[in-house]
Each structure stands twice: as structure tokens, then as C-alpha cells.
Coordinates of C-alpha atoms in Angstrom, one line a residue:
M1 CA -43.5 -145.4 28.9
A2 CA -43.6 -149.0 28.7
A3 CA -44.3 -152.7 28.8
D4 CA -47.5 -153.2 30.7
A5 CA -50.6 -151.1 31.1
T6 CA -50.5 -149.6 34.6
T7 CA -53.2 -147.8 36.5
K8 CA -52.6 -145.4 39.3
G9 CA -55.4 -143.9 41.3
N10 CA -58.2 -142.8 39.1
H11 CA -56.0 -142.1 36.1
L12 CA -56.3 -144.0 32.8
P13 CA -53.9 -146.9 32.2
F14 CA -50.6 -146.0 30.6
H15 CA -47.9 -148.1 29.1
R16 CA -44.5 -148.6 30.7
L17 CA -41.3 -150.0 29.3
S18 CA -39.0 -151.8 31.8
T19 CA -35.6 -150.3 32.5
A20 CA -34.1 -153.3 30.7
G21 CA -36.4 -152.8 27.7
V22 CA -35.5 -149.1 27.4
R23 CA -31.8 -149.9 27.6
A24 CA -32.0 -152.6 25.0
L25 CA -33.9 -150.4 22.6
A26 CA -31.5 -147.6 23.2
C27 CA -28.7 -149.9 22.1
G28 CA -30.5 -150.6 18.9
E29 CA -31.6 -154.1 20.1
G30 CA -34.5 -155.5 22.0
D31 CA -35.8 -159.1 22.3
N32 CA -39.3 -160.6 22.0
A33 CA -40.4 -159.3 25.4
V34 CA -39.6 -155.7 24.4
V35 CA -41.5 -156.1 21.1
E36 CA -44.5 -157.4 23.1
A37 CA -44.4 -154.3 25.1
L38 CA -44.3 -152.1 22.0
F39 CA -47.0 -154.2 20.5
G40 CA -49.3 -153.6 23.5
A41 CA -48.8 -149.9 23.3
E42 CA -49.5 -149.9 19.5
R43 CA -52.8 -151.8 20.2
S44 CA -53.9 -149.1 22.6
R45 CA -53.1 -146.4 20.0
R46 CA -55.2 -148.2 17.4
L47 CA -58.1 -148.6 19.7
L48 CA -58.0 -144.9 20.4
L49 CA -57.9 -144.1 16.7
M50 CA -60.9 -146.4 16.1
R51 CA -62.8 -144.6 18.8
A52 CA -61.8 -141.3 17.3
L53 CA -63.1 -142.5 13.9
H54 CA -66.3 -143.6 15.5
D55 CA -66.8 -140.3 17.2
A56 CA -65.9 -138.3 14.0
L57 CA -68.4 -140.3 11.9
T58 CA -71.1 -140.0 14.6
F59 CA -70.6 -136.3 15.0
T60 CA -70.6 -135.6 11.2
G61 CA -73.4 -138.0 10.5
D62 CA -73.4 -140.9 8.1
D63 CA -71.9 -139.1 5.0
T64 CA -70.0 -142.1 3.6
G65 CA -72.2 -142.5 0.6
S66 CA -73.7 -145.9 0.1
V67 CA -71.4 -147.6 2.6
P68 CA -73.1 -146.8 6.0
H69 CA -70.7 -147.1 8.9
A70 CA -73.4 -148.0 11.4
E71 CA -73.8 -151.6 10.0
A72 CA -70.0 -152.0 10.1
W73 CA -69.7 -151.1 13.8
A74 CA -72.6 -153.5 14.5
L75 CA -71.0 -156.4 12.7
L76 CA -67.6 -155.7 14.3
E77 CA -69.3 -155.8 17.7
R78 CA -70.9 -159.2 16.9
A79 CA -67.5 -160.6 15.7
Q80 CA -65.8 -159.3 18.8
R81 CA -68.2 -161.2 21.0
A82 CA -68.0 -164.4 19.0
A83 CA -64.3 -164.5 18.2
P84 CA -62.2 -161.8 20.0
E85 CA -59.0 -163.3 18.7
V86 CA -60.1 -162.7 15.1
C87 CA -60.8 -159.1 15.8
E88 CA -57.5 -158.7 17.5
D89 CA -55.7 -160.1 14.5
I90 CA -57.5 -157.8 12.2
L91 CA -56.9 -154.8 14.4
M92 CA -53.2 -155.4 14.6
S93 CA -52.7 -156.0 10.9
P94 CA -50.2 -153.4 9.6
S95 CA -52.7 -152.3 6.9
T96 CA -55.3 -151.6 9.5
G97 CA -52.9 -149.3 11.3
L98 CA -52.2 -147.2 8.2
W99 CA -55.9 -147.1 7.2
V100 CA -57.3 -146.0 10.5
S101 CA -54.7 -143.1 10.7
L102 CA -55.8 -141.9 7.2
A103 CA -59.5 -142.6 7.9
V104 CA -59.5 -140.4 11.0
R105 CA -58.0 -137.6 8.9
A106 CA -60.6 -138.1 6.1
A107 CA -63.5 -138.2 8.6
R108 CA -62.4 -135.0 10.2
G109 CA -62.1 -133.3 6.8
W110 CA -58.3 -132.9 6.9
A111 CA -57.0 -132.7 3.4
G112 CA -53.9 -134.9 3.3
G113 CA -53.8 -136.2 -0.3
E114 CA -52.6 -139.6 0.8
D115 CA -55.3 -141.5 -0.9
D116 CA -56.7 -141.0 -4.4
A117 CA -60.0 -142.8 -3.5
P118 CA -63.1 -140.8 -2.5
K119 CA -63.7 -140.2 1.2
W120 CA -66.6 -142.7 1.2
V121 CA -64.3 -145.4 -0.1
V122 CA -61.6 -144.6 2.4
V123 CA -64.0 -144.7 5.4
G124 CA -65.9 -147.6 3.8
Y125 CA -62.8 -149.8 4.4
L126 CA -64.3 -150.2 7.9
S127 CA -67.1 -152.3 6.3
A128 CA -64.4 -154.4 4.6
L129 CA -62.8 -155.0 8.0
A130 CA -66.2 -155.9 9.5
A131 CA -66.9 -158.3 6.6
A132 CA -63.6 -160.1 7.1
A133 CA -64.1 -160.2 10.9
G134 CA -67.6 -161.6 10.5
A135 CA -66.5 -164.2 8.0
R136 CA -63.6 -165.4 10.1
A137 CA -65.8 -165.5 13.2
G138 CA -68.3 -167.8 11.3
L139 CA -71.2 -165.3 11.5
D140 CA -74.1 -165.0 9.0
F141 CA -74.4 -161.4 7.8
S142 CA -74.8 -159.1 4.8
I143 CA -72.9 -155.8 4.4
T144 CA -72.1 -153.3 1.7
V145 CA -68.4 -152.7 1.0
P146 CA -66.4 -150.5 -1.4
V147 CA -65.1 -151.8 -4.8
R148 CA -61.8 -150.4 -6.0
H149 CA -61.3 -150.7 -9.7
G150 CA -63.3 -154.0 -9.7
L151 CA -61.4 -155.4 -6.7
V152 CA -63.0 -156.1 -3.3
P153 CA -60.2 -156.5 -0.7
L154 CA -61.3 -158.2 2.5
P155 CA -58.4 -157.6 4.9
T156 CA -56.6 -160.7 6.2
L157 CA -58.8 -162.9 4.0
G158 CA -58.2 -162.1 0.4
C159 CA -59.6 -160.2 -2.6
A160 CA -62.7 -160.8 -4.8
V161 CA -62.3 -159.8 -8.5
L162 CA -65.5 -158.4 -10.0
P163 CA -66.2 -157.4 -13.7
E164 CA -66.7 -153.7 -12.7
R165 CA -66.0 -150.8 -15.1
Q166 CA -66.3 -148.0 -12.7
P167 CA -63.2 -147.1 -10.6
W168 CA -65.3 -146.7 -7.4
S169 CA -68.5 -148.7 -6.7
T170 CA -70.0 -150.9 -4.1
A171 CA -70.7 -154.6 -3.6
R172 CA -72.7 -156.6 -1.1
V173 CA -70.9 -159.3 0.9
T174 CA -73.2 -162.0 2.2
A175 CA -72.1 -164.9 4.5
H176 CA -74.2 -167.9 5.3
A177 CA -73.1 -171.2 6.7
G178 CA -69.4 -170.4 6.1
R179 CA -69.9 -169.5 2.5
L180 CA -69.3 -166.0 1.1
R181 CA -70.9 -164.3 -1.9
V182 CA -69.6 -161.0 -3.2
T183 CA -72.2 -159.4 -5.5
G184 CA -71.5 -156.3 -7.5
A185 CA -73.2 -154.5 -10.4
G186 CA -71.5 -156.7 -13.0
G187 CA -71.7 -160.1 -11.4
D188 CA -70.7 -162.0 -8.3
V189 CA -68.1 -164.2 -6.8
E190 CA -68.7 -167.2 -4.5
V191 CA -66.1 -168.3 -1.9
A192 CA -66.3 -171.7 -0.3
P193 CA -65.2 -172.3 3.2
G194 CA -61.4 -172.4 3.4
W195 CA -60.4 -168.9 2.4
E196 CA -56.8 -169.9 1.6
V197 CA -57.8 -171.7 -1.6
R198 CA -57.7 -169.8 -4.8
G199 CA -60.8 -170.0 -6.9
P200 CA -62.7 -168.2 -9.8
G201 CA -62.7 -164.6 -8.9
W202 CA -61.0 -165.1 -5.5
L203 CA -57.4 -164.4 -4.5
P204 CA -56.5 -165.5 -1.0
V205 CA -54.0 -163.8 1.2
R206 CA -50.6 -165.5 0.8
R207 CA -49.5 -166.8 4.2
L208 CA -45.9 -168.1 4.5
T209 CA -44.2 -170.1 7.3
L210 CA -40.5 -169.4 7.3
G211 CA -38.4 -172.1 9.0
A212 CA -39.8 -174.9 11.1
G213 CA -40.3 -175.9 14.7
G214 CA -39.9 -173.5 17.6
T215 CA -38.3 -170.8 15.5
A216 CA -40.8 -170.9 12.6
K217 CA -41.9 -167.5 11.5
P218 CA -45.4 -166.8 10.1
L219 CA -45.5 -164.0 7.6
V220 CA -48.0 -162.5 5.1
L221 CA -46.8 -161.8 1.6
E222 CA -49.1 -158.9 1.2
E223 CA -50.2 -158.1 -2.4
L224 CA -53.9 -157.4 -2.1
D225 CA -54.6 -154.8 0.6
P226 CA -54.7 -151.2 -0.6
Y227 CA -53.2 -150.0 2.6
R228 CA -50.1 -152.3 2.4
T229 CA -48.0 -149.5 0.9
F230 CA -46.7 -146.3 2.6
P231 CA -47.2 -143.4 2.7
R232 CA -49.8 -143.7 0.0
P233 CA -52.2 -146.6 -0.5
S234 CA -52.1 -148.5 -3.8
E235 CA -54.4 -150.8 -5.6
P236 CA -54.0 -154.5 -5.2
R237 CA -51.3 -156.1 -7.4
P238 CA -51.7 -159.8 -7.6
M239 CA -48.3 -161.4 -8.3
P240 CA -47.7 -164.1 -10.9
E241 CA -47.0 -167.4 -9.3
E242 CA -43.4 -167.5 -10.4
E243 CA -42.7 -164.1 -8.7
A244 CA -44.5 -165.3 -5.5
A245 CA -42.5 -168.5 -5.5
S246 CA -39.3 -166.4 -5.8
W247 CA -40.3 -164.2 -2.9
S248 CA -41.1 -167.3 -0.8
A249 CA -37.8 -168.9 -1.4
L250 CA -35.8 -165.7 -0.7
L251 CA -37.7 -164.9 2.5
A252 CA -37.1 -168.4 3.8
E253 CA -33.4 -168.1 3.1
A254 CA -33.2 -164.6 4.5
W255 CA -34.9 -165.8 7.7
E256 CA -32.3 -168.5 8.2
I257 CA -29.6 -165.8 7.8
L258 CA -31.2 -163.6 10.4
R259 CA -31.8 -166.5 12.7
R260 CA -28.1 -167.5 12.5
D261 CA -26.5 -164.1 12.5
D262 CA -28.7 -162.2 14.9
P263 CA -30.9 -164.7 16.8
V264 CA -32.2 -162.1 19.3
T265 CA -33.5 -159.8 16.7
A266 CA -34.9 -162.7 14.7
G267 CA -36.8 -163.8 17.9
A268 CA -38.2 -160.3 18.1
M269 CA -39.2 -160.4 14.5
R270 CA -41.3 -163.5 15.0
R271 CA -43.8 -161.2 16.7
G272 CA -43.0 -157.7 15.4
L273 CA -42.6 -158.4 11.7
M274 CA -46.0 -159.4 10.3
S275 CA -46.1 -158.7 6.5
V276 CA -43.9 -157.9 3.5
A277 CA -45.5 -156.0 0.6
P278 CA -43.5 -156.7 -2.6
T279 CA -42.7 -154.2 -5.2
S280 CA -40.9 -154.6 -8.5
A281 CA -37.1 -155.2 -8.6
R282 CA -34.9 -152.2 -8.8
E283 CA -31.4 -151.7 -10.1
R284 CA -28.8 -154.1 -8.7
F285 CA -27.5 -152.9 -5.3
R286 CA -30.2 -150.3 -5.1
P287 CA -33.1 -151.9 -3.3
F288 CA -36.1 -149.9 -2.2
S289 CA -37.9 -150.5 1.1
C290 CA -39.9 -148.5 3.6
T291 CA -42.1 -148.7 6.7
S292 CA -44.6 -146.4 8.4
A293 CA -44.9 -145.6 12.1
A294 CA -48.7 -146.0 11.5
A295 CA -48.3 -149.6 10.2
F296 CA -46.5 -151.4 13.0
G297 CA -45.1 -154.7 11.7
G298 CA -45.4 -154.0 7.9
V299 CA -42.6 -153.6 5.4
V300 CA -42.7 -152.6 1.7
A301 CA -39.7 -154.0 -0.2
S302 CA -38.5 -154.3 -3.8
H303 CA -37.6 -157.7 -5.1
P304 CA -34.1 -158.3 -3.7
D305 CA -30.9 -159.2 -5.5
D306 CA -30.4 -162.1 -3.2
A307 CA -31.3 -163.4 0.3
V308 CA -28.5 -161.6 2.1
Q309 CA -29.7 -158.3 0.7
L310 CA -33.2 -159.2 1.8
A311 CA -32.0 -160.0 5.3
A312 CA -30.3 -156.7 5.5
T313 CA -33.5 -154.9 4.2
L314 CA -35.6 -156.7 6.8
M315 CA -33.2 -155.7 9.6
H316 CA -33.2 -152.1 8.4
E317 CA -36.9 -151.8 8.3
F318 CA -37.4 -153.7 11.6
Q319 CA -35.2 -151.1 13.2
H320 CA -37.5 -148.4 11.9
I321 CA -40.5 -150.4 13.3
K322 CA -39.0 -150.5 16.8
L323 CA -37.9 -146.9 16.8
G324 CA -41.2 -145.7 15.5
A325 CA -43.1 -147.6 18.3
L326 CA -40.7 -146.1 20.9
I327 CA -41.3 -142.6 19.6
N328 CA -45.0 -143.1 19.9
L329 CA -44.4 -143.6 23.6
G330 CA -41.8 -140.8 24.1
P331 CA -40.4 -138.3 21.5
L332 CA -36.6 -138.2 20.9
T333 CA -36.6 -134.5 19.8
E334 CA -38.3 -131.4 20.9
P335 CA -40.7 -129.7 18.4
P336 CA -39.2 -126.7 16.6
G337 CA -40.0 -123.4 18.4
G338 CA -41.4 -120.2 16.9
P339 CA -44.5 -119.4 14.9
A340 CA -43.1 -120.6 11.6
P341 CA -40.0 -122.7 12.4
S342 CA -37.7 -124.0 9.8
E343 CA -36.1 -127.3 10.7
E344 CA -32.3 -127.6 10.9
L345 CA -31.0 -129.9 8.2
F346 CA -28.1 -132.4 8.4
Y347 CA -25.9 -134.5 6.2
A348 CA -27.1 -138.1 6.1
P349 CA -24.5 -140.5 4.5
W350 CA -27.3 -142.8 3.2
R351 CA -29.4 -140.1 1.5
D352 CA -29.2 -137.8 -1.5
D353 CA -31.0 -135.0 0.4
P354 CA -30.3 -133.1 3.6
R355 CA -32.4 -134.5 6.5
P356 CA -34.1 -133.0 9.6
L357 CA -32.8 -134.3 12.9
G358 CA -35.8 -136.7 13.4
G359 CA -35.2 -138.3 10.0
L360 CA -31.5 -138.5 10.7
L361 CA -32.1 -140.4 13.9
Q362 CA -34.3 -142.9 12.0
G363 CA -31.4 -143.5 9.6
I364 CA -28.8 -143.8 12.5
Y365 CA -31.0 -146.4 14.2
A366 CA -31.7 -148.4 11.1
F367 CA -28.2 -148.5 9.7
L368 CA -26.7 -149.4 13.1
G369 CA -28.9 -152.5 12.9
V370 CA -27.6 -153.2 9.3
A371 CA -24.0 -152.8 10.6
R372 CA -24.7 -155.3 13.4
L373 CA -26.0 -157.8 10.9
W374 CA -23.0 -157.4 8.5
R375 CA -20.6 -157.6 11.5
A376 CA -21.8 -161.1 12.2
H377 CA -22.4 -162.2 8.6
R378 CA -18.8 -161.6 7.6
H379 CA -17.9 -164.6 9.8
T380 CA -20.6 -166.9 8.4
A381 CA -20.8 -165.9 4.7
D382 CA -19.7 -168.1 1.9
P383 CA -16.0 -167.4 1.2
A384 CA -16.7 -165.6 -2.1
D385 CA -19.1 -163.2 -0.3
V386 CA -16.8 -162.3 2.7
P387 CA -15.1 -159.3 1.0
L388 CA -18.5 -157.7 0.4
A389 CA -19.6 -158.4 4.0
H390 CA -16.4 -156.8 5.4
F391 CA -17.0 -153.8 3.1
E392 CA -20.6 -153.4 4.2
F393 CA -19.8 -153.6 7.8
A394 CA -16.9 -151.0 7.5
L395 CA -19.1 -148.7 5.4
W396 CA -22.1 -148.6 7.7
R397 CA -20.3 -148.5 11.0
G398 CA -18.2 -145.6 9.8
Q399 CA -21.1 -143.7 8.4
V400 CA -23.3 -144.2 11.5
W401 CA -20.3 -143.2 13.7
S402 CA -19.7 -140.0 11.8
V403 CA -23.3 -138.6 12.3
L404 CA -23.6 -140.0 15.8
D405 CA -20.5 -138.0 16.7
E406 CA -22.1 -134.8 15.3
V407 CA -25.5 -134.9 16.8
H408 CA -25.4 -137.1 20.0
D409 CA -25.6 -134.0 22.2
H410 CA -27.8 -131.8 20.0
E411 CA -29.7 -129.2 22.0
T412 CA -33.1 -130.3 20.7
L413 CA -32.8 -133.8 21.9
T414 CA -35.2 -134.8 24.7
P415 CA -33.7 -136.7 27.7
L416 CA -34.8 -139.9 26.1
G417 CA -33.3 -138.9 22.8
R418 CA -30.0 -138.0 24.4
Y419 CA -30.0 -141.4 26.3
V420 CA -30.7 -143.3 23.1
L421 CA -27.9 -141.6 21.1
E422 CA -25.4 -142.0 23.9
R423 CA -26.1 -145.7 24.1
L424 CA -25.9 -146.1 20.3
R425 CA -22.7 -144.1 20.3
E426 CA -21.2 -146.4 22.9
R427 CA -22.2 -149.5 20.9
C428 CA -20.8 -148.1 17.6
A429 CA -17.6 -147.0 19.3
Q430 CA -17.0 -150.7 20.3
W431 CA -17.4 -151.7 16.7
M432 CA -15.0 -149.1 15.4
T433 CA -12.1 -151.1 17.0
D434 CA -13.1 -154.3 15.1
E435 CA -10.5 -155.4 12.6
V436 CA -11.5 -155.2 8.9
P437 CA -9.1 -156.2 6.1
A438 CA -7.2 -153.3 4.7
A439 CA -8.5 -153.4 1.2
Q440 CA -12.2 -153.4 2.2
L441 CA -11.5 -150.7 4.9
R442 CA -9.8 -148.4 2.3
L443 CA -12.7 -149.0 -0.1
A444 CA -15.3 -148.2 2.5
D445 CA -13.4 -145.0 3.6
W446 CA -13.2 -143.9 -0.1
V447 CA -16.9 -144.5 -0.7
S448 CA -17.8 -142.5 2.4
A449 CA -15.6 -139.6 1.4
D450 CA -16.9 -139.7 -2.1
H451 CA -20.6 -139.5 -0.9
L452 CA -19.8 -136.6 1.4
A453 CA -17.9 -134.7 -1.3
R454 CA -20.7 -135.2 -3.9
W455 CA -23.3 -134.1 -1.2
R456 CA -21.3 -130.9 -0.5
A457 CA -20.9 -130.1 -4.1
H458 CA -24.6 -130.3 -4.7
H459 CA -26.0 -128.8 -1.5
L460 CA -23.6 -126.2 -0.2
R461 CA -23.0 -122.7 -1.5
P462 CA -20.1 -120.4 -0.5
P463 CA -20.9 -116.7 0.1
A464 CA -21.8 -115.1 -3.2
A465 CA -19.6 -112.0 -2.6
A466 CA -16.7 -114.3 -1.8
V467 CA -17.2 -116.2 -5.0
Q468 CA -17.2 -113.0 -7.1
E469 CA -14.1 -111.9 -5.3
A470 CA -12.4 -115.2 -6.1
V471 CA -13.4 -114.8 -9.8
R472 CA -11.7 -111.4 -9.9
A473 CA -8.7 -112.7 -8.1
W474 CA -8.3 -115.6 -10.5
Q475 CA -8.7 -113.3 -13.6
Q476 CA -6.1 -110.9 -12.2
G477 CA -3.6 -113.7 -11.5
T478 CA -3.6 -113.1 -7.7
A479 CA -1.4 -115.6 -6.0
R480 CA -4.0 -116.8 -3.4
P481 CA -7.8 -117.0 -3.3
P482 CA -9.6 -114.6 -1.0
S483 CA -9.9 -115.7 2.6
A484 CA -13.6 -114.9 2.6
L485 CA -14.2 -118.0 0.5
A486 CA -13.4 -120.1 3.6
A487 CA -16.5 -118.7 5.4
P488 CA -19.1 -121.3 6.3
P489 CA -21.2 -122.2 3.2
A490 CA -25.0 -122.0 3.1
L491 CA -27.1 -125.1 2.9
V492 CA -29.2 -124.8 -0.3
P493 CA -30.9 -128.2 -0.9
D494 CA -30.6 -129.4 -4.5
T495 CA -34.0 -131.1 -4.9
E496 CA -33.0 -132.6 -8.2
V497 CA -29.9 -134.5 -7.1
R498 CA -29.9 -138.3 -7.3
F499 CA -27.5 -141.2 -7.2
L500 CA -25.0 -139.8 -4.7
D501 CA -24.4 -143.5 -3.8
T502 CA -22.8 -144.2 -7.2
A503 CA -19.4 -145.0 -5.8
A504 CA -20.9 -147.5 -3.3
V505 CA -22.8 -149.3 -6.0
L506 CA -19.7 -149.4 -8.2
A507 CA -17.7 -150.7 -5.3
R508 CA -20.2 -153.6 -4.7
H509 CA -20.0 -154.5 -8.4
H510 CA -16.2 -154.5 -8.2
L511 CA -16.2 -156.7 -5.1
T512 CA -18.7 -159.3 -6.4
D513 CA -17.9 -159.3 -10.1
P514 CA -14.5 -157.6 -10.8
E515 CA -14.4 -158.2 -14.5
G516 CA -18.2 -157.9 -15.1
A517 CA -20.0 -156.1 -17.8
W518 CA -20.5 -153.1 -15.5
R519 CA -16.9 -152.0 -16.4
T520 CA -17.8 -151.5 -20.1
A521 CA -21.6 -151.4 -20.6
A522 CA -22.9 -147.8 -20.6
G523 CA -25.8 -147.3 -18.2
T524 CA -25.2 -150.5 -16.1
V525 CA -25.1 -148.3 -13.0
E526 CA -27.6 -145.4 -13.2
G527 CA -25.9 -142.1 -12.5
A528 CA -22.4 -143.3 -13.1
D529 CA -20.1 -141.4 -15.4
P530 CA -17.6 -143.3 -17.5
A531 CA -14.9 -141.6 -15.4
D532 CA -16.5 -143.1 -12.3
V533 CA -16.0 -146.6 -13.7
L534 CA -12.4 -145.8 -14.6
L535 CA -11.8 -144.7 -11.1
I536 CA -13.2 -147.7 -9.4
A537 CA -11.1 -149.9 -11.7
G538 CA -8.0 -148.1 -10.5
R539 CA -7.2 -146.2 -13.7
H540 CA -6.6 -142.9 -11.9
E541 CA -4.8 -141.0 -14.7
A542 CA -7.5 -141.9 -17.3
A543 CA -10.2 -141.0 -14.8
R544 CA -8.5 -137.6 -14.1
D545 CA -8.4 -136.8 -17.7
A546 CA -12.0 -137.8 -18.2
Y547 CA -13.2 -135.8 -15.2
A548 CA -11.2 -132.7 -16.3
A549 CA -12.6 -132.9 -19.8
R550 CA -16.1 -133.0 -18.4
L551 CA -15.6 -130.1 -16.0
S552 CA -14.0 -128.0 -18.7
G553 CA -17.1 -128.3 -20.9
K554 CA -20.7 -127.1 -20.7
E555 CA -23.3 -128.7 -18.4
A556 CA -20.6 -130.6 -16.4
P557 CA -22.0 -133.0 -13.8
V558 CA -21.7 -131.6 -10.3
S559 CA -20.5 -134.9 -8.9
A560 CA -17.5 -134.9 -11.2
W561 CA -15.7 -132.5 -8.8
A562 CA -15.7 -135.2 -6.2
G563 CA -14.5 -137.8 -8.7
L564 CA -11.7 -135.5 -9.9
G565 CA -10.5 -135.0 -6.3
R566 CA -10.3 -138.8 -5.8
S567 CA -8.5 -139.3 -9.1
L568 CA -5.8 -136.9 -8.0
T569 CA -5.0 -138.5 -4.7
T570 CA -2.4 -140.8 -6.1
D571 CA -0.5 -137.9 -7.7
P572 CA 1.9 -136.1 -5.3
N573 CA 1.9 -133.1 -7.6
H574 CA -1.8 -132.5 -7.1
R575 CA -2.2 -132.8 -3.3
R576 CA -3.7 -129.4 -2.9
A577 CA -6.2 -129.9 -5.6
A578 CA -7.2 -133.3 -4.3
R579 CA -7.6 -132.0 -0.7
L580 CA -9.7 -129.1 -1.8
L581 CA -12.0 -131.2 -4.0
L582 CA -12.5 -133.8 -1.3
R583 CA -13.1 -131.4 1.5
H584 CA -14.7 -128.4 -0.2
P585 CA -15.8 -129.2 -3.7
E586 CA -18.5 -126.6 -3.4
R587 CA -15.9 -123.8 -3.7
A588 CA -14.5 -125.2 -7.0
R589 CA -18.0 -125.6 -8.4
A590 CA -19.2 -122.1 -7.4
V591 CA -16.1 -120.4 -8.7
Q592 CA -16.1 -122.4 -12.0
D593 CA -19.8 -121.6 -12.6
A594 CA -19.2 -117.9 -11.9
L595 CA -16.2 -117.9 -14.3
A596 CA -18.2 -119.5 -17.0
A597 CA -21.1 -117.1 -16.5
T598 CA -18.7 -114.1 -16.5
T599 CA -16.3 -115.0 -19.3
G600 CA -18.1 -117.8 -21.2
R601 CA -15.1 -120.1 -20.6
A602 CA -14.4 -122.6 -17.9
A603 CA -11.0 -122.7 -16.1
D604 CA -8.8 -125.7 -16.1
P605 CA -10.4 -127.6 -13.2
V606 CA -7.2 -129.0 -11.8
R607 CA -5.4 -125.7 -11.8
L608 CA -8.4 -124.0 -10.3
A609 CA -8.7 -126.5 -7.5
A610 CA -5.0 -126.3 -6.8
W611 CA -5.3 -122.5 -6.5
L612 CA -8.3 -122.7 -4.3
G613 CA -6.6 -125.3 -2.1
Q614 CA -3.6 -123.3 -1.1
D615 CA -5.0 -122.3 2.3
L616 CA -5.5 -126.0 3.1
G617 CA -1.8 -126.7 3.1
D618 CA 0.1 -129.5 1.5

């Protein structure tokens, strides 16, 4: 693996990371030099994919409809000779990385369903790349490109808007003396020299400069390229100017936070983070973001609540970018064995669903970076924001540590994977000794325990025979539950579950706006039961009664078992019930459901949990 391309004997060059680079990445870090090494390897990967696409199209013949690929290759070769730096910039655009991965699949006839566009439109994006390269290189040319719902994206340049009615059609792009004309069936658009200027029918790419001087960060606010979103492309979505201005201001502020609180990572981002593709705002404290290993340097993110949240989002996704690039050089896990292997699934404290080991490692790596940012930010935040920063640090370091401790020596890890997890574990262990104020530490521990309990209630199933035995024992008034109920439960993923992070979202509301409308307004936090709000407000007795009433009725929410357990923790008379519901809520859920199915009536949930919890002690 590596930093530079090295040749030995007659073998092809390969990429090698320095020992220091591997060590830095294994600790979740890595400076600009490390990112340059990863960037070089990604460049080679894309060149290989471009060659694979060329070979696939040549082998199958020019079957891309009215967008012939031969003229695209010819124009790209001209542009490469005239302005190699332009072709390099286009090749390394995040959107190009995703597109070429999908285009190779399409050209080879692999059905992936990633793109709704016809094959000729997908492969025809090559012509759009060539048109952009030719225009930026100052060449005169004429080439046919695809039109997507009346829009003609020219990667790294902008997008022409044509009055087309068909979802998929073609246009002719002609360049002469620095001027572009895009001509379609319904009309044409002229673009004068200076692509960054908005004009009739022309939307330029938004290029931002974050900061100033030697630490200035160039960044594309990507709204136009169909391959800006992952894992599926999406049509261009030009932003209103007000929204674009908001993003620009938030990104500038987030960049200053990153530069101040983690200057090494910010330095690496100057090269390794190239574009942000905005999506609509989500519920407060529930931002959405994603990256793709195929789109090195690109991030998709929802409009943030504030700049600090955006900084944490960029940190999170940049961690994914680094780890994805490292995995392209050397895998962290062995592939599952057997003819039809089923992947082992694990608990991930940041997800609603069980995750395979590879996905879990991505989360570990990403959230360790988030914890690192909050660890620093709690010392630089405005005083009003310090409690939230302490909470976030305590939450993420604890959750990362819990899963690192479980999988750091898993048998399917490669030597590289084992090395990475050991280094991450060492780093996280250091942070576990950092002091956090007692109130925020307790809150973080509670939120973590609540998420795990909700996850268990939804995804784990005790042995069916043991559940039926427990039902009979309960009905007969047996003093203790059957020991068979303590057997390891089966993992049965609940594909419908959502909002297991409800306690974390409520905790953030509580820390930032203790008397806010979220305490009384129904639906303020999606997925939150009124009893959840009572619990976060410290009204344990009222919360207990509300949870118990819900669990005694029909169609009780599964997560209420976890909430009931938490509400009982302050009552010494219900220690057994609380312990059972926090450690093994799946037992209470399974027995209650079986009782209701057998008798048509639900048991008192507190009494049932106390009975089931006898073997856990007091």
C-alpha cells in the first residue's frame, strides 16, 4: 500500500503508504501528506476504470444511442494534450468517481438499478465530461451530449437549461473562440467566456473559498451534477440564492471551527474534501449526510442546524473518505466464506439496524473523529454551548469504546484491520480517562443505555420454547421464570424500526433549550412518546405510569420497555424490574406478546419485569 507509485523489476507500479502514514490513519488521523498519498491511489483507480469503460464500449460496439463515445474519447485526448491540468481536475471530481463506477457496470451489462436514466444517458455522461474539458482547455469543438429532463450538466462548469419536454434527449454543444452554444430540440443557450457568471439558461458551478490566506479552503457547493449524490444519482437541484447564501455562511463558520479545533485534519481537508452537495434540512438534531468510496472527496449533507453541527458532519464524512480510500488499498476484513455466506451482524450504537462488521468499522472510524472534534470543541465553545459539547464528547467516546472492545480482535479482521482497530482502541482508551462534568456524563451514559435497550427490544428474540414455558409459569403463579429464558437470544432484524436515537435527540433539546416547546408540543421530536418527554424532564413517576399504561394496552410501542426500565431506576422497590428492562427488555416484550396472544390480556408490565428479573439479583 501507499504514498508513492513504485516500480520493481518489470512489474506495474503500485502505491505505497509510508509507515508513518499508515500509523496516522490507523489512529483515525492523517495530515495533508497522507491525503495526498490516498489521492494518488484514487487517481490510479479512476484511470483504470476509465480504461475499463473504454474497453467495454469498444468490445460491445457503439451502442450508446445517439451519443457516440468515440467522439468523446477523441475530444478528451485533445483536451489532455492542450491542458492536462484541466483533465486532471475533471478526472478527480467526486462526481466523476461515482459516474465511472456506475458507467463500467452499465457498459458491461450489470444490472445495478443505481440510475433511473437509460444506459445511453449514463454512458453518454462521458461526452459531457469531454465537452467540459474541451471548453476549459479553450478548444473549438462540437459534440453531442445527453439532456436530462431539460438540463445539460457540464461537469465542473455548470448546467444549461433547455425548454425540453422529453425526460431523456440530446443536445449539441459547440465551442468557438471561447463561447459555448448548447442546442437542443426546443432551443439553445449561449454561454459567454467566464463560466462562473450566471446568465439566461446557464447556471454556473458554485465555487466557494472558505477562509483566507494560507489556510483558505476551495470548495464546490455542488447542486448541478447528477452524480453528486450517493448511492443513486439525482437530477440537478438549483438552489434559491437565499439557501445558497446560508450554506456559504455556515460552511465558512464551520471551516473556522475545524481549523481552530483540529488543525491537522483541517489541513488534510484542504486537499481531500472537494465538494458538498446540499439536501433539504431535516429534523433538528437529526442531520443526514453520506459519502461514497467511489466519490473520493465528495459529501452529501442536509442543511445543518448550525455551524458546529456542520463541522461535526464534515469531520464524520471526511473520516469515511479516508477509510474508504485506505480500504481501496488494503481490506480490513476477510470476505465471508462458503458458497452462500450470511454476514455476522453487530450492534452499532449510532444506527437503528444491525450492521455487518465492515459497516461497523466505518462507523467506529467516523465517530472516533467526531469524538475528537467534540473533545477539543468543549474547550473553545461559547459558554452556553459547553454542556452540549461535553455531552457529545462523552456520548461518542463511550459508544465507540463499547464496540471497539467487542470487535477489536474479531477473527475475520485482516492484519491491517487488526492493526487499525488496536490503534483506534489505544486512542479511545486515552480519552476514556478525560474528565467530563458529572451531569453530562450521566446523561451520556443514560442515552447510551437507552439506545442499546431499545435496540435489543426490537432486534433480539428469546427462544420461542422458553417464552412459552415462561407464559405457562406466569399463569400458574410459579415463583421464578424458567432458566431457559436466559439462553442467548436470536438476532432477528426488525426492518421497520426507526428513531432509536430518540433519547439522544431529547437530551440535546434539554441541554440547549431546557424550557423549550419540545417539552409540550406533540410531534416536536419524531418517534418520541409523551412518556419519553416526561422522563428526560426528570418526572420519573409520571413517566413510569405513562409507560405502564402504554405497555398494558394494545399495539404498545416496543421502545417503551426501555423507557419503563429507565423510569424505574430511581425507585428502590423496582430494582429488579429496572435491571431486567435495561439489560434484557426483549424477554419482557416476548413474554408480554405471547401472554396477550394466548389470553387476550396483557400483564402488568412492572410486575412482569420484576418476575422476569429475579435471576439478575437485586
